[in-house]
mmCIF file of C-alpha atoms in Angstrom:
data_model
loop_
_atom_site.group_PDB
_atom_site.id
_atom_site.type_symbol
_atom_site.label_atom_id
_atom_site.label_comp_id
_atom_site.label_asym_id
_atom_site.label_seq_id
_atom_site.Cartn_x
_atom_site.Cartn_y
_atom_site.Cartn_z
ATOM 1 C CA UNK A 16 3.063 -3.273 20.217
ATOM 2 C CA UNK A 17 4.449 -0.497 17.921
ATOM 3 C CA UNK A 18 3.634 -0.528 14.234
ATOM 4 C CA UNK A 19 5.838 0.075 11.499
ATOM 5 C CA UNK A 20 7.551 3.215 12.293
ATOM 6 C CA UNK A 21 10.054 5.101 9.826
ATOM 7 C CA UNK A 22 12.344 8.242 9.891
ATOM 8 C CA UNK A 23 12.514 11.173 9.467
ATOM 9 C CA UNK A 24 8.791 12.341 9.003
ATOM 10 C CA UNK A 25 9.530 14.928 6.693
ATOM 11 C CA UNK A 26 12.698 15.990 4.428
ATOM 12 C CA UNK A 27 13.825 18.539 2.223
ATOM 13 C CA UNK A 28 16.770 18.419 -0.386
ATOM 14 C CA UNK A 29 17.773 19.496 -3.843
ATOM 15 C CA UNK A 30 18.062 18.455 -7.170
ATOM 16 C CA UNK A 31 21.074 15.989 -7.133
ATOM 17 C CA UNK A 32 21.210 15.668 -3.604
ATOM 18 C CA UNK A 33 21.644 11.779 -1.948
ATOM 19 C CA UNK A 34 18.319 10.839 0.944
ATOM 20 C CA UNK A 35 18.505 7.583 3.329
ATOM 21 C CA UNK A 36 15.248 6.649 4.619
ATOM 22 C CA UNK A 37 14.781 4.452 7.636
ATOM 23 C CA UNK A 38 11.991 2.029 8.698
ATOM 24 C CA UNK A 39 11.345 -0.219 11.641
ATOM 25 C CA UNK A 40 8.941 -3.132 11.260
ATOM 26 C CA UNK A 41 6.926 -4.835 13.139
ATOM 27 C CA UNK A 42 7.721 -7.012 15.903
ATOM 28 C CA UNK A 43 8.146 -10.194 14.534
ATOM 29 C CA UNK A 44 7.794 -9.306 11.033
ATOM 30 C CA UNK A 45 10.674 -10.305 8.531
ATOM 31 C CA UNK A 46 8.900 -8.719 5.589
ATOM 32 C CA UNK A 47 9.515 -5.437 4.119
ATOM 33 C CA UNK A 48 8.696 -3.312 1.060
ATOM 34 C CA UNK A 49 8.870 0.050 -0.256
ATOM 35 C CA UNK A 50 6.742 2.146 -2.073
ATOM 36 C CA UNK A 51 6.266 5.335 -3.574
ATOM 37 C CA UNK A 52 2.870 7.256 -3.513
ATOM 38 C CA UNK A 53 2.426 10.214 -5.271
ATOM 39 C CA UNK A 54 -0.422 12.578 -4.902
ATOM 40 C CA UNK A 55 -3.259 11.408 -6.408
ATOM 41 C CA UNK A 56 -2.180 7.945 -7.386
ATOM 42 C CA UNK A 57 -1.862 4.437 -5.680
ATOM 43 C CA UNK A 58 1.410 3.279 -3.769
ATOM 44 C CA UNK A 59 3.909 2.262 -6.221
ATOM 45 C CA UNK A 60 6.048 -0.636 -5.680
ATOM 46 C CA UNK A 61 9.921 -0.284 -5.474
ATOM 47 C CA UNK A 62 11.749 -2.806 -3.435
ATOM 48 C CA UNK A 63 10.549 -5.764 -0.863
ATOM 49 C CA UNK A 64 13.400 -7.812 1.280
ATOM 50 C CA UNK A 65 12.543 -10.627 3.035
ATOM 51 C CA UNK A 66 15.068 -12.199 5.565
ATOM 52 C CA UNK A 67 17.529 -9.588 4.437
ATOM 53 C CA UNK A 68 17.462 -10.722 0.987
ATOM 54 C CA UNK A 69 15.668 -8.498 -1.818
ATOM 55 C CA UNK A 70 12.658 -10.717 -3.333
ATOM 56 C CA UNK A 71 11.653 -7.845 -5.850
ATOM 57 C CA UNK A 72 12.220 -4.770 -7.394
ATOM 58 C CA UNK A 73 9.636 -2.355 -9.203
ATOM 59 C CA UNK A 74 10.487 -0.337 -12.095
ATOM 60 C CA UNK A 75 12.461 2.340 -10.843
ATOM 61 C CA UNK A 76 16.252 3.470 -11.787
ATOM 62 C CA UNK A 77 19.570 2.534 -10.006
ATOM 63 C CA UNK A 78 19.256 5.337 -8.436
ATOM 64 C CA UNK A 79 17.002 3.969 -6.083
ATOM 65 C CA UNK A 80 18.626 0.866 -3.740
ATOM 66 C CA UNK A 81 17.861 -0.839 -0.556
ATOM 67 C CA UNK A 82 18.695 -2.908 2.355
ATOM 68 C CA UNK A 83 17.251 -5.147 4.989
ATOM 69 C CA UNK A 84 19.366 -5.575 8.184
ATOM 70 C CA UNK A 85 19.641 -8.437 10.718
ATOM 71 C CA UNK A 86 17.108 -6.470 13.077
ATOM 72 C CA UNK A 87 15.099 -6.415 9.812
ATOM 73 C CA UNK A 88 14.832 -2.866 9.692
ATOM 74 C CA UNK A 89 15.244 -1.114 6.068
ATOM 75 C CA UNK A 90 17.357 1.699 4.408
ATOM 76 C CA UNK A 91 16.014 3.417 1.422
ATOM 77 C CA UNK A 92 18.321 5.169 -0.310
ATOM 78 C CA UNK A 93 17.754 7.624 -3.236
ATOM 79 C CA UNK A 94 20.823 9.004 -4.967
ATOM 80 C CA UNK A 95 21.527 11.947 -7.572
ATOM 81 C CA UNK A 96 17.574 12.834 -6.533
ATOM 82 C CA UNK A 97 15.559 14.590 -8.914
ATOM 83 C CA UNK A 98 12.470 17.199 -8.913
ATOM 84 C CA UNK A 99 9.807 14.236 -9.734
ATOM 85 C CA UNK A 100 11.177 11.925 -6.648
ATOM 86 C CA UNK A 101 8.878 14.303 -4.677
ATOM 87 C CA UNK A 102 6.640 11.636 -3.144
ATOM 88 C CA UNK A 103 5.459 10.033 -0.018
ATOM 89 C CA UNK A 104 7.421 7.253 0.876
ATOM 90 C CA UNK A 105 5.953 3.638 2.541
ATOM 91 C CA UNK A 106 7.389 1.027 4.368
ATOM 92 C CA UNK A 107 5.175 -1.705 4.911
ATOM 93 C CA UNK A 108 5.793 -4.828 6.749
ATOM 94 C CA UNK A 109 4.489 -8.145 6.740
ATOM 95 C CA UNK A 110 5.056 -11.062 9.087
ATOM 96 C CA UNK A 111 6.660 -13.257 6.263
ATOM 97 C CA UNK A 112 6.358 -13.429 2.116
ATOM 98 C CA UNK A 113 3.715 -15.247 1.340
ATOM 99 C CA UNK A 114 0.347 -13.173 0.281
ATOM 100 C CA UNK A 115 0.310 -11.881 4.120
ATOM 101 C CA UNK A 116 -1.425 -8.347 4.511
ATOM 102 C CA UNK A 117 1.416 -5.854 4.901
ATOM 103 C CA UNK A 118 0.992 -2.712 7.419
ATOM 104 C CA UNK A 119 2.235 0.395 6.472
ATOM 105 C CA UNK A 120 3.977 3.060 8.726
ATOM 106 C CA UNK A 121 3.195 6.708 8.791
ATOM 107 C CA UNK A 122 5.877 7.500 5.640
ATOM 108 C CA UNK A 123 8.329 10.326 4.841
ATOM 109 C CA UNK A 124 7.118 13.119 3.162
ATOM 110 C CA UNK A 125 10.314 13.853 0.400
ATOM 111 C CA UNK A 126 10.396 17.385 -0.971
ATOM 112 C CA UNK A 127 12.981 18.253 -3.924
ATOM 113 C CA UNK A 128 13.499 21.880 -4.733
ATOM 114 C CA UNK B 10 1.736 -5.832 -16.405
ATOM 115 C CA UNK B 11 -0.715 -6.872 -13.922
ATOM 116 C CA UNK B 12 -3.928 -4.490 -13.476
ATOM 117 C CA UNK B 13 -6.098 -2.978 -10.775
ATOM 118 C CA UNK B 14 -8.272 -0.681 -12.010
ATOM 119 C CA UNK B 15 -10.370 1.994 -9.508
ATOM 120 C CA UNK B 16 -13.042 4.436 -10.573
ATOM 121 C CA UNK B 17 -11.353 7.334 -8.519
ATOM 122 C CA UNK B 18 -14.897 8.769 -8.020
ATOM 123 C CA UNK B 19 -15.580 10.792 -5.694
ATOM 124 C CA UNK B 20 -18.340 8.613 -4.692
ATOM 125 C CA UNK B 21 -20.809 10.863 -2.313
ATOM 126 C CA UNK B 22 -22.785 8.697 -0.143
ATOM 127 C CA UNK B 23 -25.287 10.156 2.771
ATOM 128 C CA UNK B 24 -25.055 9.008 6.583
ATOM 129 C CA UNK B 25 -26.460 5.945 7.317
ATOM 130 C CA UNK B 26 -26.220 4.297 3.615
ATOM 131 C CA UNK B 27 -24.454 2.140 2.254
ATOM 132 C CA UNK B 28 -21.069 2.519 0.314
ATOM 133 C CA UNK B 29 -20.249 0.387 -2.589
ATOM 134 C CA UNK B 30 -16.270 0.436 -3.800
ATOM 135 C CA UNK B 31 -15.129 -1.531 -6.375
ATOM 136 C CA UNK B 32 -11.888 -2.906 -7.962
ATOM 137 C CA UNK B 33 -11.405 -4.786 -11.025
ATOM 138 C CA UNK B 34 -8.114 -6.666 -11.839
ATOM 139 C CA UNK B 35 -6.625 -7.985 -14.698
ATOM 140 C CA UNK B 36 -4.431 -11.468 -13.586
ATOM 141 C CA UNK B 37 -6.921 -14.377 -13.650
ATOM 142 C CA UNK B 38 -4.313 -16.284 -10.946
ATOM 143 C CA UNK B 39 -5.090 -13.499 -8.002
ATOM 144 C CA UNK B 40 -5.455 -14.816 -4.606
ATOM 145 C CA UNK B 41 -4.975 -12.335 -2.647
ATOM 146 C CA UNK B 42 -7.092 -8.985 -2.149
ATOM 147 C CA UNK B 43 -6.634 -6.171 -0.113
ATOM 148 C CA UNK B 44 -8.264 -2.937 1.189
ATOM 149 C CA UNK B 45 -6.883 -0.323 2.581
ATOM 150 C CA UNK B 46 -7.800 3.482 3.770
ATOM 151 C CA UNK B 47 -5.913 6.570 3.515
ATOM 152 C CA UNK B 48 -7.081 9.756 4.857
ATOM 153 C CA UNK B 49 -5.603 12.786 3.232
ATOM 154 C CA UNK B 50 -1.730 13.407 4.151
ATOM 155 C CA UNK B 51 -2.172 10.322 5.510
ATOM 156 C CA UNK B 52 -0.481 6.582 5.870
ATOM 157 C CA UNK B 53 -3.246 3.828 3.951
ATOM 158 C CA UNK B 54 -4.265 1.793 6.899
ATOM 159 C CA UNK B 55 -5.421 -2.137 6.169
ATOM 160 C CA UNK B 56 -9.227 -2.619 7.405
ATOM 161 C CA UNK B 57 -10.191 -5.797 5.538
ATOM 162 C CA UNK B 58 -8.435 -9.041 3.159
ATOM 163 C CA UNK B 59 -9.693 -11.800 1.768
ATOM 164 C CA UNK B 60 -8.139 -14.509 -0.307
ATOM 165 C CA UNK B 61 -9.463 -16.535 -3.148
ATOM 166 C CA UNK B 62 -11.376 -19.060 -1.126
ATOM 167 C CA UNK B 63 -14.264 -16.398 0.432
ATOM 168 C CA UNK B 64 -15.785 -13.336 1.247
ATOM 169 C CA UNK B 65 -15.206 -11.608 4.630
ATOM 170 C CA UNK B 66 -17.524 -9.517 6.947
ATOM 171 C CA UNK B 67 -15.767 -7.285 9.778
ATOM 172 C CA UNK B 68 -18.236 -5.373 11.554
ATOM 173 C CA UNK B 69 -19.552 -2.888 9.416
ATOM 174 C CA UNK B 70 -17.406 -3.894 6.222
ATOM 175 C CA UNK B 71 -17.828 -6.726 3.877
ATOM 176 C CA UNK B 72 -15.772 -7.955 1.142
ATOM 177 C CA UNK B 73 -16.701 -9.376 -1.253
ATOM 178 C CA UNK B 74 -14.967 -11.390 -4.488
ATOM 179 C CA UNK B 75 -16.155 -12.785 -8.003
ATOM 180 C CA UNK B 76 -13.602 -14.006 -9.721
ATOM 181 C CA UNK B 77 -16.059 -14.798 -12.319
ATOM 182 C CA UNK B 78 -16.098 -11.057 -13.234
ATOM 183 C CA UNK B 79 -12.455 -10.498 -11.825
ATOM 184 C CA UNK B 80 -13.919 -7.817 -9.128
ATOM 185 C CA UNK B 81 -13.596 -7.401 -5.606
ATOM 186 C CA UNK B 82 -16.286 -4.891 -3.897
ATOM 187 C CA UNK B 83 -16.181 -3.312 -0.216
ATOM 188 C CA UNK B 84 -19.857 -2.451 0.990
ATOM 189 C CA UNK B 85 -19.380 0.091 4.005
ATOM 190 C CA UNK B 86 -22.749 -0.297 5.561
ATOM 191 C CA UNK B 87 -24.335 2.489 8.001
ATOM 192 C CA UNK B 88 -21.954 5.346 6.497
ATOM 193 C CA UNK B 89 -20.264 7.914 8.779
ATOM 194 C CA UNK B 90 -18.889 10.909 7.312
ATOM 195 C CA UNK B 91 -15.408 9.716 9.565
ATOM 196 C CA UNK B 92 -15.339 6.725 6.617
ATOM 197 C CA UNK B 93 -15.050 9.904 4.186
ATOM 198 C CA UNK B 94 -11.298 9.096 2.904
ATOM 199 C CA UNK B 95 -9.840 7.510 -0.191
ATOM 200 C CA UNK B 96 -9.939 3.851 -0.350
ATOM 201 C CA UNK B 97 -7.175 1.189 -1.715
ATOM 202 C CA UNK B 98 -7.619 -1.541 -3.088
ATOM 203 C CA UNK B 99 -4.419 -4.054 -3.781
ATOM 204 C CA UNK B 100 -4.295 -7.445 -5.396
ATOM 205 C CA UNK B 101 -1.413 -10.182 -5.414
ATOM 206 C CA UNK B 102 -1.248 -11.739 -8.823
ATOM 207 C CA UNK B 103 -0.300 -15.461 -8.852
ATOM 208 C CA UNK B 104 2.683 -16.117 -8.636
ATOM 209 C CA UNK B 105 3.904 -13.203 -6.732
ATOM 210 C CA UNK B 106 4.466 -12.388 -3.399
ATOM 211 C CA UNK B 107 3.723 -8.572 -4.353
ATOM 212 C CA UNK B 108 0.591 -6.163 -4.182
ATOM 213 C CA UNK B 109 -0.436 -4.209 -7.124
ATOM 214 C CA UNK B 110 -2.428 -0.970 -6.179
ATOM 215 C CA UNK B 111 -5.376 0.629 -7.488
ATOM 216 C CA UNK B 112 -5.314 4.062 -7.753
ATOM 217 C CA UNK B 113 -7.915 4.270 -4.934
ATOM 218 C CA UNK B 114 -11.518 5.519 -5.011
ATOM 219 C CA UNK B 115 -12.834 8.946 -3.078
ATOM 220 C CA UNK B 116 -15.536 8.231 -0.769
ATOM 221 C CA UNK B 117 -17.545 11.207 1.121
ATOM 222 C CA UNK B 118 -20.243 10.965 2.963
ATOM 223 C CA UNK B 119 -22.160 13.957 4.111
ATOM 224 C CA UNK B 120 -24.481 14.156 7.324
#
């Protein structure tokens, strides 16, 4: 079975530029969250959906906003982007909410010059 | 704010020992506890959980849990240098259906 797969691999925009990242869960997994990882430092949390509804939200701006689809694949979507949203970006999915392991895809690799 | 602390190391090892990584956290309620390993430029990859009701042994990884002390360890016995990479550790406080992450602890070991 495939893992978690998301799109594109790498990007590169500028300052004040708008990004859309995609992910793809697992087969059978309803679960999915978002996280930023910046060199250095441990995956930070921004958004998790479950059954297309969003169950939580870190502490990041409205800038950052997300969606789970009926497929339950995920849309990231970063607007007005800034030098310090250079980061790796996760998508993990679990099978359903509750304390499950979650299994991360390969990220996108987001470059702002 | 809920807690996981990680000595970010790097913890050097030799070949054949064994590698002890720690993570501390700070909610008294966790339940669930995760490790995960990211090689550089990498995805973190899950190799081991455990929840509040017992340790775990997978081959050549053990977890292990006190919630005494409010510490989960992973021993890595017989260390290759292809376990050199940084290691996550993630906790679910109670109440929540979301991980926190450690900042992750460098392990290398050399032939």
């Amino acid at each position: 079975d495939a893992g978690v797969t998301q799109s594109p691999t790498h990007l590169i925009k500028t300052r004040g530029q708008q990004v859309t990242l995609r992910c793809s869960p697992i087969s059978g997994h309803k679960s999915v969250s978002w996280y930023q990882q910046v060199l250095g430092q441990g995956p930070q949390f921004i958004f998790q959906y479950y059954e297309k509804e969003e169950r939580g939200r870190g502490n990041f701006p409205d800038r950052f906003s997300a969606r789970q689809f009926p497929n339950y694949s995920s849309e990231l979507n970063v607007n007005a982007l800034l030098l310090g949203d250079s980061a790796l970006y996760l998508c993990a999915s679990s099978l359903g909410q509750a304390r499950q392991p979650q299994h991360f895809g390969d990220g996108t690799r987001l470059s702002i010059l | 704010q809920k807690e996981v602390e990680q000595n970010s190391g790097p913890l050097s090892v030799p070949e054949g020992a064994i590698a002890s990584l720690n993570c501390t956290y700070s909610d008294r309620g966790s339940q669930s506890f995760f490790w995960y390993r990211q090689y550089s430029g990498k995805s973190p990859e899950l190799i081991m959980f455990i929840y509040s009701n017992g340790d775990k042994e997978d081959g050549r990884f053990t977890a292990q849990l006190n919630k005494a002390s409010q510490y989960v360890s992973l021993l890595i016995r017989d260390s290759q240098p292809s376990d050199s990479a940084t290691y996550l550790c993630a906790v679910t406080p109670g109440g929540s259906y979301i991980p926190t992450f450690g900042r992750g602890t460098s392990l290398i070991v050399h032939p």
